[in-house]
Coordinates of N, CA and C in Angstrom, one line a residue:
M75 N -62.3 -77.1 -20.7 CA -63.3 -75.8 -20.0 C -63.5 -74.9 -21.2
G76 N -64.6 -74.4 -21.3 CA -64.9 -73.4 -22.4 C -63.9 -72.0 -21.9
S77 N -64.0 -71.3 -23.1 CA -63.0 -70.0 -23.1 C -64.1 -68.9 -22.1
R78 N -65.1 -69.2 -21.8 CA -65.8 -68.2 -21.2 C -65.7 -68.5 -19.5
M79 N -64.8 -69.4 -19.1 CA -64.9 -69.7 -17.8 C -64.6 -68.5 -17.0
K80 N -65.2 -68.2 -15.7 CA -65.1 -67.3 -14.8 C -63.6 -67.3 -14.5
N81 N -63.0 -66.2 -13.9 CA -61.7 -66.2 -13.4 C -61.7 -66.9 -12.0
I82 N -60.6 -67.5 -11.6 CA -60.5 -67.9 -10.2 C -59.7 -67.1 -9.3
V83 N -60.3 -66.6 -8.2 CA -59.6 -65.6 -7.3 C -59.1 -66.4 -6.1
L84 N -58.0 -66.4 -5.9 CA -57.5 -67.0 -4.7 C -57.2 -66.3 -3.5
T85 N -58.0 -66.5 -2.4 CA -57.8 -65.5 -1.1 C -57.4 -66.6 0.1
G86 N -56.9 -65.9 1.0 CA -56.6 -66.7 2.2 C -55.4 -66.0 2.9
F87 N -55.1 -66.6 4.1 CA -54.0 -66.0 4.7 C -52.7 -65.9 4.1
M88 N -51.8 -65.1 4.3 CA -50.3 -65.2 3.9 C -49.9 -66.7 4.3
G89 N -49.0 -67.5 3.4 CA -48.6 -68.9 3.7 C -49.7 -69.9 3.5
A90 N -50.9 -69.5 3.0 CA -51.8 -70.6 2.8 C -51.7 -71.2 1.6
G91 N -50.7 -70.6 0.6 CA -50.4 -71.4 -0.5 C -51.1 -70.8 -1.9
K92 N -51.3 -69.7 -1.9 CA -52.2 -69.0 -3.0 C -51.2 -68.9 -4.2
T93 N -49.8 -68.7 -4.0 CA -49.0 -68.6 -5.2 C -48.7 -69.8 -5.8
A94 N -48.6 -70.8 -4.9 CA -48.1 -72.2 -5.3 C -49.3 -72.8 -6.1
V95 N -50.4 -72.8 -5.5 CA -51.8 -73.3 -6.0 C -52.2 -72.5 -7.3
G96 N -52.0 -71.2 -7.4 CA -52.3 -70.5 -8.5 C -51.4 -70.9 -9.6
R97 N -50.3 -71.3 -9.5 CA -49.2 -71.7 -10.7 C -49.9 -73.2 -10.9
E98 N -50.1 -73.9 -10.2 CA -50.8 -75.1 -10.4 C -52.0 -75.1 -11.5
L99 N -52.9 -74.2 -11.0 CA -54.2 -74.0 -11.7 C -54.0 -73.4 -13.1
A100 N -53.1 -72.5 -13.0 CA -52.9 -71.6 -14.4 C -52.2 -72.6 -15.4
G101 N -51.5 -73.6 -15.1 CA -50.9 -74.5 -15.8 C -52.0 -75.7 -16.2
L102 N -52.8 -76.1 -15.3 CA -53.8 -77.2 -15.6 C -54.9 -76.5 -16.5
L103 N -55.4 -75.3 -16.4 CA -56.4 -74.7 -17.0 C -56.1 -73.7 -18.3
D104 N -54.8 -73.6 -18.5 CA -54.2 -72.9 -19.6 C -54.7 -71.3 -19.4
M105 N -54.7 -70.9 -18.2 CA -55.0 -69.4 -17.7 C -53.9 -68.7 -17.3
K106 N -53.9 -67.4 -17.4 CA -52.7 -66.7 -16.9 C -53.0 -66.4 -15.5
L107 N -51.8 -66.6 -14.6 CA -51.7 -66.3 -13.3 C -51.2 -64.7 -13.0
I108 N -52.1 -64.0 -12.3 CA -51.8 -62.6 -11.9 C -51.9 -62.5 -10.4
D109 N -50.8 -62.1 -9.8 CA -50.5 -61.9 -8.4 C -50.5 -60.5 -8.2
I110 N -51.6 -60.1 -7.3 CA -51.9 -58.8 -7.1 C -50.7 -58.1 -6.5
D111 N -50.0 -58.8 -5.4 CA -48.9 -58.1 -4.7 C -47.8 -57.9 -5.6
T112 N -47.3 -58.8 -6.6 CA -46.5 -58.6 -7.6 C -46.9 -57.4 -8.6
E113 N -48.1 -57.3 -8.8 CA -48.5 -56.1 -9.7 C -48.3 -54.9 -8.9
I114 N -48.6 -54.8 -7.7 CA -48.5 -53.6 -6.9 C -46.9 -53.2 -6.8
E115 N -45.9 -54.3 -6.6 CA -44.5 -53.9 -6.5 C -44.2 -53.4 -8.0
I116 N -44.8 -53.9 -9.2 CA -44.2 -53.4 -10.4 C -44.7 -52.0 -10.3
S117 N -45.9 -51.8 -10.2 CA -46.4 -50.3 -10.4 C -46.0 -49.4 -9.5
E118 N -45.8 -49.9 -8.1 CA -45.4 -48.8 -7.1 C -43.7 -48.6 -7.2
K119 N -43.0 -49.7 -8.0 CA -41.5 -49.7 -8.0 C -41.0 -49.8 -6.6
M120 N -41.6 -50.6 -5.7 CA -41.0 -50.9 -4.4 C -41.8 -52.1 -3.9
P121 N -41.0 -53.0 -2.9 CA -41.5 -54.0 -2.2 C -42.6 -53.6 -1.3
I122 N -43.6 -54.5 -1.2 CA -44.9 -54.3 -0.5 C -44.4 -53.7 1.0
S123 N -43.3 -54.5 1.7 CA -43.0 -54.3 2.9 C -42.4 -52.8 3.0
E124 N -41.8 -52.2 1.8 CA -41.6 -50.8 1.8 C -42.7 -50.0 2.0
I125 N -43.8 -50.2 1.1 CA -45.0 -49.4 1.1 C -45.6 -49.3 2.6
F126 N -45.6 -50.5 3.2 CA -46.1 -50.6 4.4 C -45.3 -49.5 5.5
E127 N -43.9 -49.6 5.4 CA -42.9 -48.9 6.1 C -43.1 -47.4 5.8
K128 N -43.1 -47.0 4.6 CA -43.2 -45.6 4.0 C -44.6 -44.8 4.3
F129 N -45.7 -45.8 3.9 CA -47.0 -45.1 3.9 C -48.1 -45.7 4.8
G130 N -47.6 -46.8 5.5 CA -48.7 -47.4 6.3 C -49.5 -48.4 5.6
E131 N -50.2 -49.2 6.6 CA -51.1 -50.3 5.9 C -52.3 -49.5 5.3
E132 N -53.1 -48.5 5.8 CA -53.9 -47.9 5.3 C -54.0 -47.4 3.7
R133 N -52.8 -47.0 3.5 CA -52.5 -46.5 2.2 C -52.1 -47.6 1.3
F134 N -51.4 -48.7 1.9 CA -51.3 -49.9 1.1 C -52.7 -50.5 0.6
R135 N -53.5 -50.6 1.5 CA -54.9 -51.1 1.3 C -55.7 -50.3 0.2
E136 N -55.3 -49.0 0.0 CA -55.9 -48.0 -1.0 C -55.3 -48.6 -2.5
I137 N -54.0 -48.7 -2.4 CA -53.2 -49.1 -3.7 C -53.7 -50.5 -3.9
E138 N -54.0 -51.4 -3.1 CA -54.4 -52.8 -3.3 C -55.7 -52.7 -3.9
S139 N -56.7 -51.9 -3.4 CA -58.0 -51.7 -4.0 C -58.2 -51.3 -5.4
A140 N -57.2 -50.5 -5.6 CA -57.0 -49.9 -7.1 C -56.7 -50.9 -8.0
M141 N -55.6 -51.8 -7.4 CA -55.2 -52.8 -8.4 C -56.1 -53.9 -8.4
V142 N -56.8 -54.2 -7.5 CA -58.0 -55.3 -7.6 C -59.1 -54.7 -8.8
R143 N -59.4 -53.5 -8.8 CA -60.4 -52.9 -9.8 C -59.7 -52.9 -11.1
R144 N -58.3 -52.7 -11.2 CA -57.8 -52.8 -12.6 C -57.5 -54.0 -13.2
I145 N -57.5 -55.1 -12.3 CA -57.2 -56.4 -12.9 C -58.3 -57.4 -12.8
S146 N -59.2 -57.1 -12.0 CA -60.5 -58.2 -11.8 C -61.1 -58.7 -13.1
G147 N -61.2 -57.7 -14.1 CA -61.9 -58.0 -15.2 C -61.1 -58.5 -16.3
I148 N -59.8 -58.7 -16.1 CA -59.0 -59.5 -17.2 C -59.6 -60.9 -17.2
P149 N -59.8 -61.1 -18.5 CA -60.4 -62.6 -18.5 C -59.4 -63.7 -18.5
N150 N -59.7 -64.9 -18.3 CA -59.0 -66.2 -18.3 C -58.1 -66.1 -17.3
S151 N -58.2 -65.6 -16.3 CA -57.2 -65.3 -15.1 C -57.4 -66.1 -13.9
I152 N -56.2 -66.5 -13.3 CA -56.2 -67.0 -11.9 C -55.6 -65.8 -11.3
I153 N -56.4 -65.4 -10.2 CA -55.9 -63.9 -9.6 C -55.7 -64.3 -8.2
S154 N -54.3 -64.2 -7.7 CA -53.7 -64.2 -6.6 C -53.9 -63.2 -5.7
T155 N -54.5 -63.0 -4.5 CA -54.6 -61.8 -3.8 C -53.8 -61.8 -2.5
G156 N -53.6 -60.5 -2.0 CA -52.9 -60.5 -0.6 C -53.7 -61.0 0.3
G157 N -53.4 -61.3 1.6 CA -54.0 -62.0 2.6 C -55.0 -61.1 3.1
G158 N -54.7 -59.6 3.0 CA -56.0 -58.7 3.6 C -56.7 -58.1 2.6
V159 N -56.7 -58.6 1.4 CA -57.6 -58.1 0.3 C -59.1 -58.2 0.8
V160 N -59.4 -59.3 1.5 CA -60.9 -59.7 2.0 C -61.5 -58.6 2.9
L161 N -60.6 -57.8 3.5 CA -61.0 -56.8 4.5 C -61.9 -55.7 4.1
R162 N -61.7 -55.5 2.7 CA -62.6 -54.4 2.1 C -63.7 -55.2 1.3
T163 N -65.0 -55.0 1.6 CA -66.2 -55.5 0.9 C -66.0 -55.2 -0.6
G164 N -65.6 -54.1 -0.8 CA -65.6 -53.8 -2.3 C -64.5 -54.6 -3.1
N165 N -63.5 -54.8 -2.5 CA -62.5 -55.6 -3.2 C -63.4 -57.0 -3.5
M166 N -63.9 -57.6 -2.7 CA -64.5 -58.9 -2.9 C -65.7 -58.9 -3.8
D167 N -66.5 -57.6 -3.7 CA -67.5 -57.5 -4.7 C -67.1 -57.5 -6.2
V168 N -66.0 -56.8 -6.4 CA -65.4 -56.4 -7.9 C -64.8 -57.9 -8.2
L169 N -64.1 -58.5 -7.2 CA -63.5 -59.9 -7.7 C -64.6 -60.9 -8.1
R170 N -65.7 -60.9 -7.3 CA -66.8 -61.9 -7.3 C -67.6 -61.7 -8.6
K171 N -67.4 -60.6 -9.2 CA -68.2 -60.2 -10.3 C -67.8 -61.0 -11.7
H172 N -66.6 -61.3 -11.5 CA -65.8 -61.8 -12.7 C -65.3 -63.1 -12.2
G173 N -65.2 -63.6 -11.1 CA -64.9 -64.8 -10.7 C -65.3 -65.7 -9.5
F174 N -65.0 -66.9 -9.4 CA -65.2 -67.6 -8.1 C -64.1 -67.2 -7.1
I175 N -64.6 -67.0 -5.9 CA -63.6 -66.7 -4.9 C -63.4 -68.1 -4.2
V176 N -62.2 -68.2 -4.1 CA -61.7 -69.6 -3.4 C -60.8 -69.2 -2.2
C177 N -61.0 -69.6 -1.2 CA -60.3 -69.3 0.1 C -59.4 -70.6 0.4
L178 N -58.1 -70.4 0.5 CA -57.3 -71.5 1.1 C -57.1 -71.4 2.6
M179 N -57.4 -72.3 3.2 CA -57.1 -72.1 4.8 C -55.8 -73.1 5.3
A180 N -55.2 -72.6 6.1 CA -54.1 -73.4 6.8 C -54.1 -73.0 8.3
S181 N -53.7 -73.8 9.2 CA -53.5 -73.6 10.6 C -52.4 -72.4 10.8
P182 N -52.6 -72.0 12.0 CA -51.5 -70.9 12.3 C -50.1 -71.5 12.4
E183 N -50.0 -72.5 12.8 CA -48.6 -73.5 12.9 C -48.0 -73.8 11.3
T184 N -48.9 -73.9 10.7 CA -48.6 -74.1 9.2 C -48.1 -72.8 8.5
V185 N -48.9 -72.0 8.8 CA -48.8 -70.4 8.2 C -47.1 -69.9 8.6
L186 N -47.2 -70.0 10.1 CA -45.6 -69.8 10.5 C -44.6 -70.7 9.9
A187 N -44.8 -71.8 9.7 CA -43.7 -72.8 9.0 C -43.3 -72.2 7.7
R188 N -44.6 -71.8 7.0 CA -44.5 -71.6 5.6 C -43.9 -70.1 5.5
T189 N -44.0 -69.2 6.3 CA -43.6 -67.9 6.2 C -42.2 -67.5 7.0
A190 N -41.8 -68.6 7.8 CA -40.7 -68.4 8.6 C -39.3 -67.8 8.0
N191 N -39.3 -68.2 6.8 CA -37.8 -67.8 6.1 C -38.1 -66.5 5.2
S192 N -39.2 -66.0 5.3 CA -39.6 -65.0 4.4 C -39.5 -63.5 5.3
S193 N -38.7 -62.7 4.8 CA -38.5 -61.2 5.5 C -39.6 -60.2 5.0
D194 N -40.4 -60.7 3.9 CA -41.2 -59.8 3.2 C -42.5 -60.0 3.8
R195 N -42.9 -60.2 5.1 CA -44.1 -60.2 5.6 C -44.3 -59.1 6.9
P196 N -44.6 -57.8 6.4 CA -44.4 -56.7 7.2 C -45.4 -57.0 8.5
L197 N -46.5 -57.6 8.4 CA -47.3 -57.8 9.6 C -46.9 -59.0 10.7
L198 N -46.0 -59.5 10.3 CA -45.3 -60.7 11.1 C -44.1 -60.2 11.6
R199 N -43.5 -59.0 11.4 CA -42.3 -58.5 12.2 C -42.6 -58.1 13.5
V200 N -43.2 -59.1 14.4 CA -43.3 -58.9 15.8 C -42.8 -60.0 16.8
A201 N -42.7 -59.6 17.9 CA -42.0 -60.6 19.0 C -42.7 -62.0 19.1
D202 N -44.0 -62.0 18.8 CA -44.9 -63.2 19.0 C -45.5 -63.4 17.7
P203 N -44.9 -63.8 16.7 CA -45.5 -64.1 15.4 C -46.6 -65.2 15.5
I204 N -46.7 -66.2 16.0 CA -47.8 -67.2 16.2 C -49.1 -66.5 16.7
G205 N -48.9 -65.6 17.7 CA -49.9 -65.0 18.5 C -50.6 -63.9 17.4
K206 N -49.6 -63.4 16.6 CA -50.0 -62.4 15.7 C -50.8 -63.0 14.5
I207 N -50.6 -64.2 14.2 CA -51.1 -65.1 13.2 C -52.5 -65.2 13.6
R208 N -52.6 -66.0 14.8 CA -53.9 -66.4 15.3 C -54.9 -65.0 15.4
E209 N -54.2 -63.8 15.8 CA -55.2 -62.7 16.1 C -55.6 -62.3 14.5
L210 N -54.5 -62.2 13.7 CA -55.1 -61.6 12.2 C -56.2 -62.8 11.7
M211 N -55.9 -64.1 12.0 CA -56.8 -65.0 11.4 C -58.3 -64.8 12.0
H212 N -58.3 -64.5 13.3 CA -59.5 -64.5 14.1 C -60.4 -63.3 13.4
I213 N -59.6 -62.2 13.3 CA -60.2 -60.9 12.7 C -60.9 -61.1 11.2
R214 N -59.9 -62.0 10.5 CA -60.3 -62.2 8.9 C -61.1 -63.3 8.5
R215 N -61.4 -64.3 9.6 CA -62.1 -65.5 9.2 C -63.4 -65.1 9.0
P216 N -64.4 -64.3 9.4 CA -65.8 -64.0 8.9 C -65.4 -63.6 7.3
F217 N -64.5 -62.9 7.0 CA -64.3 -62.4 5.7 C -63.8 -63.5 4.8
Y218 N -63.1 -64.3 5.3 CA -62.5 -65.5 4.4 C -63.8 -66.4 4.1
E219 N -64.6 -66.6 5.1 CA -65.7 -67.5 5.1 C -66.5 -67.2 4.0
K220 N -66.8 -65.8 3.6 CA -67.7 -65.5 2.6 C -67.3 -66.0 1.0
A221 N -66.1 -66.7 1.0 CA -65.7 -67.1 -0.3 C -66.5 -68.3 -0.8
D222 N -66.7 -68.3 -2.1 CA -67.5 -69.2 -2.9 C -67.2 -70.8 -2.4
I223 N -65.9 -71.0 -2.4 CA -65.2 -72.3 -2.2 C -64.3 -72.0 -0.9
V224 N -64.4 -73.1 0.0 CA -63.3 -72.9 1.1 C -62.4 -74.2 1.3
I225 N -61.2 -74.1 1.0 CA -60.6 -75.5 0.8 C -59.4 -75.5 2.2
D226 N -59.3 -76.6 2.8 CA -58.3 -76.8 3.8 C -57.1 -77.4 3.1
T227 N -55.9 -76.6 3.4 CA -54.8 -76.9 2.7 C -53.8 -77.8 3.2
E228 N -54.3 -78.2 4.6 CA -53.2 -79.1 5.4 C -53.0 -80.4 4.8
D229 N -51.6 -80.8 4.9 CA -51.2 -81.9 4.2 C -51.4 -82.2 2.9
K230 N -51.8 -81.1 2.1 CA -52.0 -81.4 0.6 C -51.1 -80.6 -0.1
T231 N -50.7 -81.2 -1.4 CA -49.8 -80.6 -2.3 C -50.3 -79.5 -3.1
P232 N -49.8 -78.4 -3.5 CA -50.5 -77.6 -4.3 C -51.3 -78.0 -5.6
L233 N -50.8 -79.2 -6.2 CA -51.5 -79.9 -7.1 C -52.8 -80.4 -6.6
Q234 N -52.6 -81.3 -5.6 CA -53.9 -81.7 -5.0 C -54.8 -80.6 -4.8
I235 N -54.6 -79.5 -3.9 CA -55.4 -78.4 -3.8 C -56.0 -77.9 -5.2
A236 N -55.2 -77.7 -6.2 CA -55.7 -77.3 -7.5 C -56.7 -78.0 -8.1
E237 N -56.6 -79.4 -7.9 CA -57.6 -80.5 -8.5 C -58.9 -80.4 -7.6
E238 N -58.5 -80.0 -6.4 CA -60.1 -79.9 -5.5 C -60.8 -78.8 -6.0
I239 N -59.9 -77.7 -6.1 CA -60.7 -76.4 -6.6 C -61.3 -76.7 -7.8
M240 N -60.7 -77.5 -9.0 CA -61.3 -77.5 -10.2 C -62.6 -78.5 -10.0
E241 N -62.5 -79.5 -9.3 CA -63.5 -80.5 -8.9 C -64.7 -79.6 -8.3
K242 N -64.6 -78.7 -7.3 CA -65.6 -77.8 -6.7 C -66.4 -76.9 -7.6
I243 N -65.4 -76.3 -8.3 CA -65.9 -75.2 -9.4 C -66.8 -75.9 -10.4
R244 N -66.5 -77.1 -10.6 CA -67.3 -78.0 -11.6 C -68.7 -78.2 -11.2
M245 N -68.8 -78.3 -9.8 CA -70.0 -78.4 -9.0 C -70.9 -77.3 -8.8
Q246 N -70.2 -76.1 -9.1 CA -71.0 -74.7 -8.8 C -72.1 -74.7 -9.7

């Protein structure tokens, strides 16, 4: 692929596989992987869960939007976003300007299985996590569906998903 390839922006619900697929794509395409949540934790010097606890979701979303603006134009990048980045139209406009938006989809049950051992999911610290996942997915679905490419991740390895993304981007 030429050096002027657009960035690939991975969106989707938590546990959809953005980080694992991002690693595969970065390796296959010789691009750098930038994880927005990791960049936020580095710049804020605290975990996302602590930002939520101390300052609330709204403040976190503001920090997230600022980070999106800061990194969206870095060339030759696979950008892995947090699951809620799609909720602000401005975020998606900025990311789309420099990249293909790819949404990874997974069932609520798969998301629960993939996130069950993670204490770092502030939105899932509730009595009924599967109910919360369904509710958040329902709210976010229209935003996720605005992606350039939507990929179902069920029963696929990160490598298979990465190859499917590359194939679909070639057809764009």
